[in-house]
Amino acid sequence: MSISNPESRTAEPGSRQEHSTALRAGSIGVLGILFFVLSAQAPLTGIVGAAPLAAALGNGAGAPGAYLVVGIVIVIFAVGFVAMSRKVQTNGAFYAYVTAAFGRKVGAGAAWLALLAYSTVQAAMYGLYGAAFSGLLASAGLTVPWWLLALVTMAGVQVLGSMNIELGARVLAVLVGLEVAILLMFGFSVLFKGGGPEGLDLAASFAPEAIASGAPGVAIMFAVASMFGFESTAIYSAEAKDPHRTVARATYLSVGIIAVFFSFITWMLVSFYGPSHVVGAAGAALESGDATSFVIGPIVEMFGPWAGVTTGVLLVTSLLAGIIAFHNGINRYLHSLALRGSMPAVIARTNKHRAPATAAWIQTAVAALLVAPFALLGLDPVLTLFSWFSGLAVAALLVLYMLSSLAVVGYFRRERVPGQRWQTLIAPMLASVLLAWVLYLVVSNFTSLIGGSAETAVGLLVAVPVIFLAGVLVEIRVEKRARILDPDFAG
């Protein structure tokens, strides 16, 4: 049994529904999806933002090993995720998989959690983007409020999100390519020089005792945050060339590239400072109020002032790429929910480019609503908006990962697919256990992750079950209304 997208077409003139709901099928390949995923990760942002925190608050020189540990967990999760992508072909990803296994109500709860995760992480990126862009302009003598830059960018992202997906993929390819290039230039320069004062010490970063030193849970938590978004490969299945192969290849490629890339660059940072000095250097950067100096400082030292300016610009474009990627992902979730009747049908409408234009407007409005309170209250966009919403997004997404792994087991037990126990039972169950462990680490260290008070941490974490329950309750109401209008509605 294979579940595909609900039929999407333009109705005949004169009919009650004359709007297209179809996306542009076959418009994006493995590399295009890969760039959307890498953009969601925002590699430069992930390294600049997470590396000093993982080293100073986590396991120090063992931080690079934490990325590999998380990479292994995600690869195991991806086994079942890919198996489902071959059976359930839709742009709803988590929502569609959970629905296929546990029904529309639980699936709707998962969909609302996905919307919570992606919307809050995008809002978080707007906070950091506005602050970074404002700081960059200030260095050139221009004073522009961070929220104004965020608002103008929302308008630009809205325009781009309403155009064809190939254009979005090309823009992201350029932005991601530039930020990856400067990080690799730094990494290979350190590697070919044989490291810093203590050379290249594999054991200091990758030995089990190194990974387990200090507070490994904190490092693993930031590693999870840095790999956020790889699962968006399945969101584009309705527009992919040969979805059966494209989604699987893009998923495994993205997970492998992300884990190895982050681990390598972080190891080169450890090598630059030296394993015995990296914690002190990361702590000093945090105390200075400019955590970015932990990464940008070595780049400037190796290549000169121009590299610092370039990295500052690329940090802004890195965040912009991530914002665009999440904008596209959220659009397609809304579009899928509307096609399945869980949201008003108008949200499923697409424009002449076959892009989900109505969903794009809703996504932009939600982004503005999430950012507005922080701007109106004059709160620091990095210490509050970015930190709080990033933590909330990680917690929500880990719950979604667990639900999806359990959905793989439930779906294939019902379908009784022979000879695939590793893909349909063993790997998903193992992933569920490992993800539960990671979720425990995140919740236990949540106050550190968001950099806020215990009350703020509790308030954010409570939002996860509340939003899930809200999705279930809304779906119950939708189904009740559907049965009144159509007694034959199956649900």
XYZ file of C-alpha atoms in Angstrom:
491
model
C 0.000 0.000 0.000
C 1.379 3.405 -0.990
C -0.142 6.736 -0.040
C 0.353 9.592 -2.467
C -0.632 13.231 -2.553
C -4.333 14.036 -2.660
C -5.349 14.949 -6.194
C -4.489 18.525 -7.037
C -5.806 20.207 -10.171
C -7.415 23.313 -11.573
C -11.171 22.986 -11.742
C -13.130 23.622 -14.933
C -14.356 27.201 -15.473
C -17.752 27.766 -13.917
C -17.230 25.204 -11.160
C -17.252 26.202 -7.519
C -13.447 25.804 -7.214
C -11.424 27.440 -9.995
C -8.068 27.692 -8.261
C -5.121 25.389 -8.783
C -3.763 23.515 -5.775
C -1.074 21.620 -7.673
C 2.630 22.041 -6.949
C 5.196 21.865 -9.759
C 5.929 18.139 -9.965
C 9.409 16.991 -11.046
C 10.908 20.441 -10.567
C 13.665 19.708 -8.052
C 16.366 17.057 -7.864
C 18.728 15.676 -5.229
C 21.070 18.677 -5.259
C 18.211 21.170 -5.104
C 16.706 19.472 -2.058
C 20.172 19.144 -0.537
C 20.668 22.916 -0.757
C 17.308 23.524 0.925
C 18.377 21.200 3.750
C 21.862 22.702 4.112
C 20.296 26.158 4.109
C 18.017 25.155 6.986
C 21.126 24.088 8.876
C 22.781 27.461 8.113
C 26.310 25.956 8.456
C 28.129 29.182 9.289
C 25.463 30.169 11.823
C 25.608 26.695 13.363
C 29.382 26.817 13.770
C 29.612 30.440 14.930
C 26.645 30.120 17.281
C 27.050 26.614 18.707
C 30.808 25.928 18.777
C 31.736 28.307 21.646
C 28.762 27.144 23.722
C 29.418 23.447 23.114
C 33.093 23.853 24.039
C 32.681 26.160 27.044
C 29.530 24.674 28.593
C 29.706 21.140 27.241
C 32.567 18.704 26.823
C 35.348 21.048 25.703
C 37.730 19.425 23.216
C 35.278 16.504 22.886
C 32.656 18.691 21.189
C 33.568 17.457 17.660
C 32.812 13.903 18.780
C 29.337 14.992 19.920
C 28.474 15.872 16.321
C 29.408 12.368 15.205
C 27.328 10.816 18.006
C 24.302 12.848 16.963
C 25.028 12.026 13.317
C 24.881 8.303 14.112
C 21.570 8.746 15.964
C 20.097 10.682 13.035
C 21.327 8.111 10.485
C 19.557 5.369 12.446
C 16.424 7.528 12.534
C 16.732 8.163 8.796
C 16.534 4.437 8.004
C 12.870 4.261 9.000
C 12.212 7.800 7.764
C 13.394 6.859 4.263
C 11.399 3.608 4.327
C 8.261 5.642 5.009
C 9.113 8.187 2.305
C 8.942 5.379 -0.255
C 5.458 4.377 0.871
C 3.888 7.696 1.864
C 4.535 10.258 -0.855
C 3.330 13.685 0.194
C 4.744 17.089 1.041
C 3.554 16.754 4.651
C 6.442 14.519 5.823
C 5.995 14.046 9.606
C 2.288 14.806 9.437
C 1.703 12.333 6.635
C 3.775 9.566 8.234
C 2.148 9.850 11.651
C -1.296 10.042 10.027
C -0.624 6.898 7.996
C 0.225 4.993 11.180
C -1.994 6.480 13.886
C -4.809 8.305 12.117
C -5.734 11.904 11.347
C -6.074 13.140 14.933
C -2.577 12.164 16.077
C -1.278 13.209 12.674
C -2.806 16.664 13.101
C -1.105 16.997 16.479
C 2.199 16.127 14.797
C 1.514 18.686 12.059
C 0.935 21.458 14.585
C 4.139 20.488 16.370
C 5.999 20.691 13.051
C 4.529 24.122 12.397
C 5.539 25.170 15.918
C 9.094 23.903 15.429
C 9.671 25.409 11.994
C 7.892 28.699 12.728
C 9.767 29.327 15.972
C 13.165 28.428 14.554
C 12.540 30.763 11.629
C 11.486 33.545 14.011
C 14.653 32.835 16.025
C 16.714 33.220 12.870
C 15.028 36.549 12.147
C 16.202 37.718 15.586
C 19.817 36.738 15.033
C 19.683 37.909 11.415
C 18.385 41.342 12.415
C 21.030 41.706 15.117
C 23.886 40.525 12.863
C 22.764 42.697 9.934
C 22.274 45.717 12.179
C 25.747 45.222 13.651
C 27.249 44.900 10.177
C 25.646 48.174 9.072
C 26.718 49.857 12.314
C 30.325 49.019 11.510
C 29.820 50.984 8.282
C 28.351 53.951 10.158
C 24.653 53.191 9.536
C 22.179 52.777 12.398
C 19.174 50.614 11.495
C 16.993 48.826 14.091
C 17.171 45.034 13.917
C 13.385 44.687 13.718
C 13.152 46.975 10.667
C 15.708 44.837 8.824
C 13.767 41.711 9.797
C 10.498 43.230 8.549
C 11.943 44.280 5.188
C 13.498 40.834 4.776
C 10.132 39.181 5.479
C 8.712 41.045 2.505
C 11.564 39.882 0.275
C 11.275 36.284 1.441
C 7.526 36.436 0.799
C 8.155 37.442 -2.822
C 10.768 34.714 -3.333
C 8.554 32.088 -1.668
C 5.728 32.890 -4.088
C 7.901 32.180 -7.126
C 8.989 28.843 -8.558
C 11.005 26.501 -6.368
C 13.892 26.213 -8.857
C 14.686 29.904 -8.334
C 14.718 29.429 -4.563
C 17.070 26.472 -4.895
C 19.485 28.487 -7.072
C 19.580 31.379 -4.595
C 20.264 28.993 -1.732
C 22.958 27.174 -3.695
C 24.940 30.418 -4.009
C 24.480 31.480 -0.380
C 25.282 28.064 1.083
C 28.232 27.568 -1.250
C 29.880 30.790 -0.075
C 29.531 30.123 3.662
C 30.698 26.528 3.331
C 33.668 27.681 1.240
C 35.101 30.038 3.863
C 34.704 27.460 6.639
C 36.415 24.782 4.542
C 39.175 27.233 3.658
C 39.806 27.725 7.363
C 39.505 24.023 8.183
C 41.881 22.767 5.547
C 44.379 25.552 6.283
C 44.566 24.423 9.921
C 44.748 20.776 8.838
C 47.595 21.320 6.363
C 49.523 23.366 8.940
C 49.292 20.479 11.356
C 47.004 22.247 13.811
C 47.896 24.796 16.451
C 50.189 24.713 19.515
C 49.303 21.100 20.350
C 49.064 19.733 16.820
C 46.271 17.482 15.568
C 45.021 15.272 18.383
C 42.270 12.873 17.258
C 41.945 11.202 20.654
C 41.407 14.514 22.449
C 38.210 15.082 20.435
C 36.951 11.668 19.357
C 37.965 9.152 22.034
C 34.947 7.937 24.085
C 36.363 9.415 27.274
C 36.813 12.798 25.541
C 33.230 12.821 24.285
C 31.950 11.826 27.742
C 33.990 14.452 29.608
C 32.530 17.580 31.176
C 28.830 17.970 30.331
C 28.401 15.897 27.147
C 24.640 16.397 27.229
C 25.056 20.109 26.567
C 27.333 19.476 23.576
C 24.962 16.852 22.174
C 22.076 19.272 22.632
C 23.821 21.946 20.568
C 24.790 19.333 17.975
C 21.106 18.449 17.573
C 20.257 22.138 17.184
C 22.923 22.493 14.488
C 21.498 19.575 12.473
C 17.959 20.942 12.588
C 16.073 20.614 9.300
C 17.558 17.545 7.562
C 14.098 15.935 7.597
C 12.808 18.609 5.213
C 13.960 16.341 2.369
C 10.548 14.636 2.481
C 8.646 17.937 2.475
C 9.577 18.377 -1.194
C 8.573 14.874 -2.333
C 5.572 16.215 -4.285
C 7.955 18.389 -6.353
C 10.883 15.975 -6.549
C 12.184 14.210 -9.635
C 11.649 10.497 -8.959
C 10.540 10.911 -5.301
C 11.364 7.285 -4.371
C 15.075 7.808 -5.036
C 15.458 11.576 -4.666
C 14.191 11.820 -1.083
C 16.242 8.823 0.095
C 19.464 10.035 -1.520
C 18.995 13.621 -0.330
C 18.278 12.445 3.226
C 21.352 10.238 3.591
C 23.563 12.753 1.793
C 22.418 15.636 3.986
C 22.851 13.722 7.245
C 26.303 12.470 6.292
C 27.547 15.807 4.980
C 26.202 17.776 7.944
C 27.628 15.449 10.615
C 31.064 15.197 8.999
C 31.240 18.900 8.122
C 30.333 20.173 11.595
C 32.581 17.612 13.259
C 35.543 18.490 11.013
C 35.257 22.285 11.374
C 34.783 22.032 15.138
C 37.820 19.738 15.373
C 39.868 22.276 13.425
C 38.788 24.975 15.887
C 39.872 22.745 18.783
C 43.159 22.092 16.997
C 43.709 25.809 16.333
C 43.421 26.685 20.028
C 44.758 23.383 21.374
C 42.671 20.817 23.331
C 43.898 22.114 26.688
C 43.155 25.764 25.835
C 39.896 25.574 23.864
C 37.586 25.734 26.901
C 39.307 28.883 28.155
C 39.145 30.490 24.695
C 35.463 29.677 24.292
C 34.693 30.954 27.794
C 36.576 34.197 27.137
C 34.584 34.743 23.932
C 31.299 34.261 25.787
C 32.338 36.594 28.600
C 33.367 39.295 26.126
C 29.785 39.545 24.878
C 30.854 38.620 21.344
C 30.719 34.834 21.104
C 31.350 35.025 17.345
C 34.985 35.971 18.074
C 35.664 32.329 18.986
C 35.295 31.422 15.295
C 35.836 34.699 13.457
C 38.993 35.521 15.468
C 40.968 32.516 14.142
C 39.730 33.180 10.598
C 40.966 36.787 10.792
C 44.255 35.657 12.323
C 44.866 33.218 9.477
C 43.662 35.266 6.492
C 43.575 38.920 7.548
C 40.893 41.565 8.237
C 39.120 41.028 4.908
C 38.165 37.536 6.065
C 36.511 38.945 9.183
C 34.366 41.337 7.135
C 33.540 38.574 4.655
C 32.580 36.169 7.416
C 30.347 38.824 8.975
C 28.556 39.307 5.660
C 28.274 35.551 5.124
C 26.815 35.126 8.620
C 23.984 37.407 7.538
C 23.482 35.560 4.241
C 23.690 32.226 6.086
C 20.762 33.265 8.249
C 18.903 34.571 5.199
C 19.335 31.194 3.483
C 17.951 29.425 6.547
C 14.973 31.790 6.711
C 14.150 31.127 3.041
C 14.439 27.362 3.522
C 12.085 27.312 6.502
C 9.660 29.639 4.728
C 9.384 27.106 1.905
C 9.066 24.170 4.291
C 6.286 25.762 6.353
C 4.393 26.695 3.166
C 4.316 23.088 2.100
C 3.125 21.873 5.482
C 0.223 24.322 5.361
C -0.514 23.345 1.768
C -0.586 19.643 2.675
C -2.877 20.214 5.666
C -5.293 22.186 3.498
C -5.315 19.506 0.778
C -6.260 16.924 3.396
C -9.067 19.080 4.763
C -7.426 19.852 8.112
C -7.209 23.549 7.259
C -9.383 25.807 5.048
C -9.203 24.820 1.374
C -8.121 28.318 0.340
C -4.689 27.654 1.916
C -4.037 24.936 -0.685
C -4.239 27.373 -3.599
C -1.156 27.753 -5.770
C -0.290 30.566 -8.179
C 0.929 30.633 -11.775
C 4.357 29.416 -10.623
C 2.669 26.430 -8.900
C 3.938 27.780 -5.579
C 1.706 27.698 -2.448
C 1.125 31.461 -2.519
C -1.721 31.634 0.002
C 0.245 29.527 2.477
C 3.226 31.835 1.905
C 1.210 34.868 3.008
C 0.038 33.064 6.134
C 3.594 31.985 6.954
C 4.873 35.550 6.597
C 2.085 36.850 8.837
C 2.915 34.247 11.509
C 6.601 35.190 11.356
C 5.713 38.859 11.871
C 3.438 38.011 14.818
C 6.149 35.937 16.495
C 8.820 38.604 16.097
C 6.631 41.634 16.927
C 6.397 41.210 20.743
C 10.175 41.126 21.099
C 10.509 44.288 19.011
C 7.699 46.140 20.796
C 9.061 45.257 24.251
C 12.595 46.239 23.266
C 14.023 42.814 24.158
C 17.459 41.687 23.011
C 16.849 39.723 19.771
C 19.722 37.299 20.436
C 19.390 36.665 24.170
C 15.589 36.284 24.017
C 14.056 35.766 20.558
C 16.881 33.645 19.146
C 17.749 31.714 22.297
C 14.215 31.019 23.528
C 12.667 30.009 20.224
C 15.679 27.912 19.153
C 15.335 25.841 22.318
C 11.592 25.442 21.875
C 12.067 24.346 18.260
C 14.623 21.685 19.227
C 12.335 20.237 21.911
C 9.325 20.140 19.565
C 11.322 18.566 16.762
C 12.734 15.801 18.953
C 9.187 14.839 19.955
C 8.314 14.747 16.257
C 11.308 12.520 15.510
C 10.159 10.074 18.186
C 6.571 10.080 16.912
C 7.807 9.465 13.374
C 10.001 6.527 14.432
C 7.074 4.958 16.269
C 4.880 5.638 13.225
C 7.265 3.615 11.047
C 6.866 0.621 13.353
C 3.080 1.014 13.549
C 2.607 1.475 9.809
C 4.735 -1.456 8.692
C 3.356 -3.800 11.335
C -0.061 -3.178 9.834
C 1.170 -3.447 6.251
C 3.277 -6.560 7.043
C 6.113 -5.856 4.585
C 8.333 -8.990 4.572
C 12.128 -9.080 4.791
C 12.737 -5.510 5.982
C 12.970 -5.867 9.768
C 15.978 -3.544 10.012
C 14.263 -0.708 8.112
C 10.767 -1.189 9.535
C 11.289 -2.400 13.115
C 14.828 -2.587 14.544
C 16.202 0.779 13.358
C 13.021 2.753 14.185
C 12.768 1.246 17.683
C 16.461 1.880 18.343
C 16.040 5.435 17.061
C 13.075 5.961 19.407
C 15.164 4.939 22.413
C 18.134 7.077 21.387
C 15.920 10.079 20.651
C 14.224 9.712 24.033
C 17.705 9.891 25.599
C 18.563 13.023 23.596
C 15.213 14.603 24.532
C 15.981 13.903 28.194
C 19.327 15.688 27.795
C 17.641 18.660 26.149
C 14.940 18.988 28.815
C 17.487 18.525 31.633
C 19.699 21.271 30.208
C 16.932 23.447 28.771
C 17.608 26.464 30.961
C 21.228 26.491 29.746
C 20.117 26.041 26.160
C 17.823 29.075 26.160
C 19.934 31.166 28.521
C 16.812 32.222 30.420
C 15.146 31.655 33.777
C 13.656 28.371 34.980
C 10.177 29.909 34.658
C 10.822 30.805 31.015
C 12.140 27.293 30.358
C 9.022 25.680 31.841
C 6.729 28.006 29.906
C 8.401 27.173 26.606
C 8.454 23.415 27.238
C 4.772 23.367 28.215
C 3.992 24.818 24.771
C 4.983 21.497 23.164
C 2.189 19.295 24.611
C -0.276 22.213 24.502
C 0.234 22.771 20.774
C 0.059 19.029 20.078
C -3.244 18.783 21.975
C -4.582 21.862 20.183
C -3.904 20.183 16.837
C -5.764 17.043 17.960
C -8.763 19.040 19.224
C -8.995 21.108 16.049
C -8.912 17.921 13.968
C -11.710 16.411 16.082
C -13.813 19.488 15.345
C -12.945 19.329 11.634
C -13.968 15.677 11.434
C -17.189 16.334 13.342
C -18.112 19.100 10.898
C -17.180 16.884 7.932
C -19.490 14.097 9.172
C -22.371 16.540 9.470
C -21.840 17.698 5.889
C -21.049 14.214 4.566
C -22.404 11.202 6.510
C -20.091 8.927 4.523
C -16.924 10.734 5.722
C -14.463 8.066 6.925
C -12.012 10.290 8.877
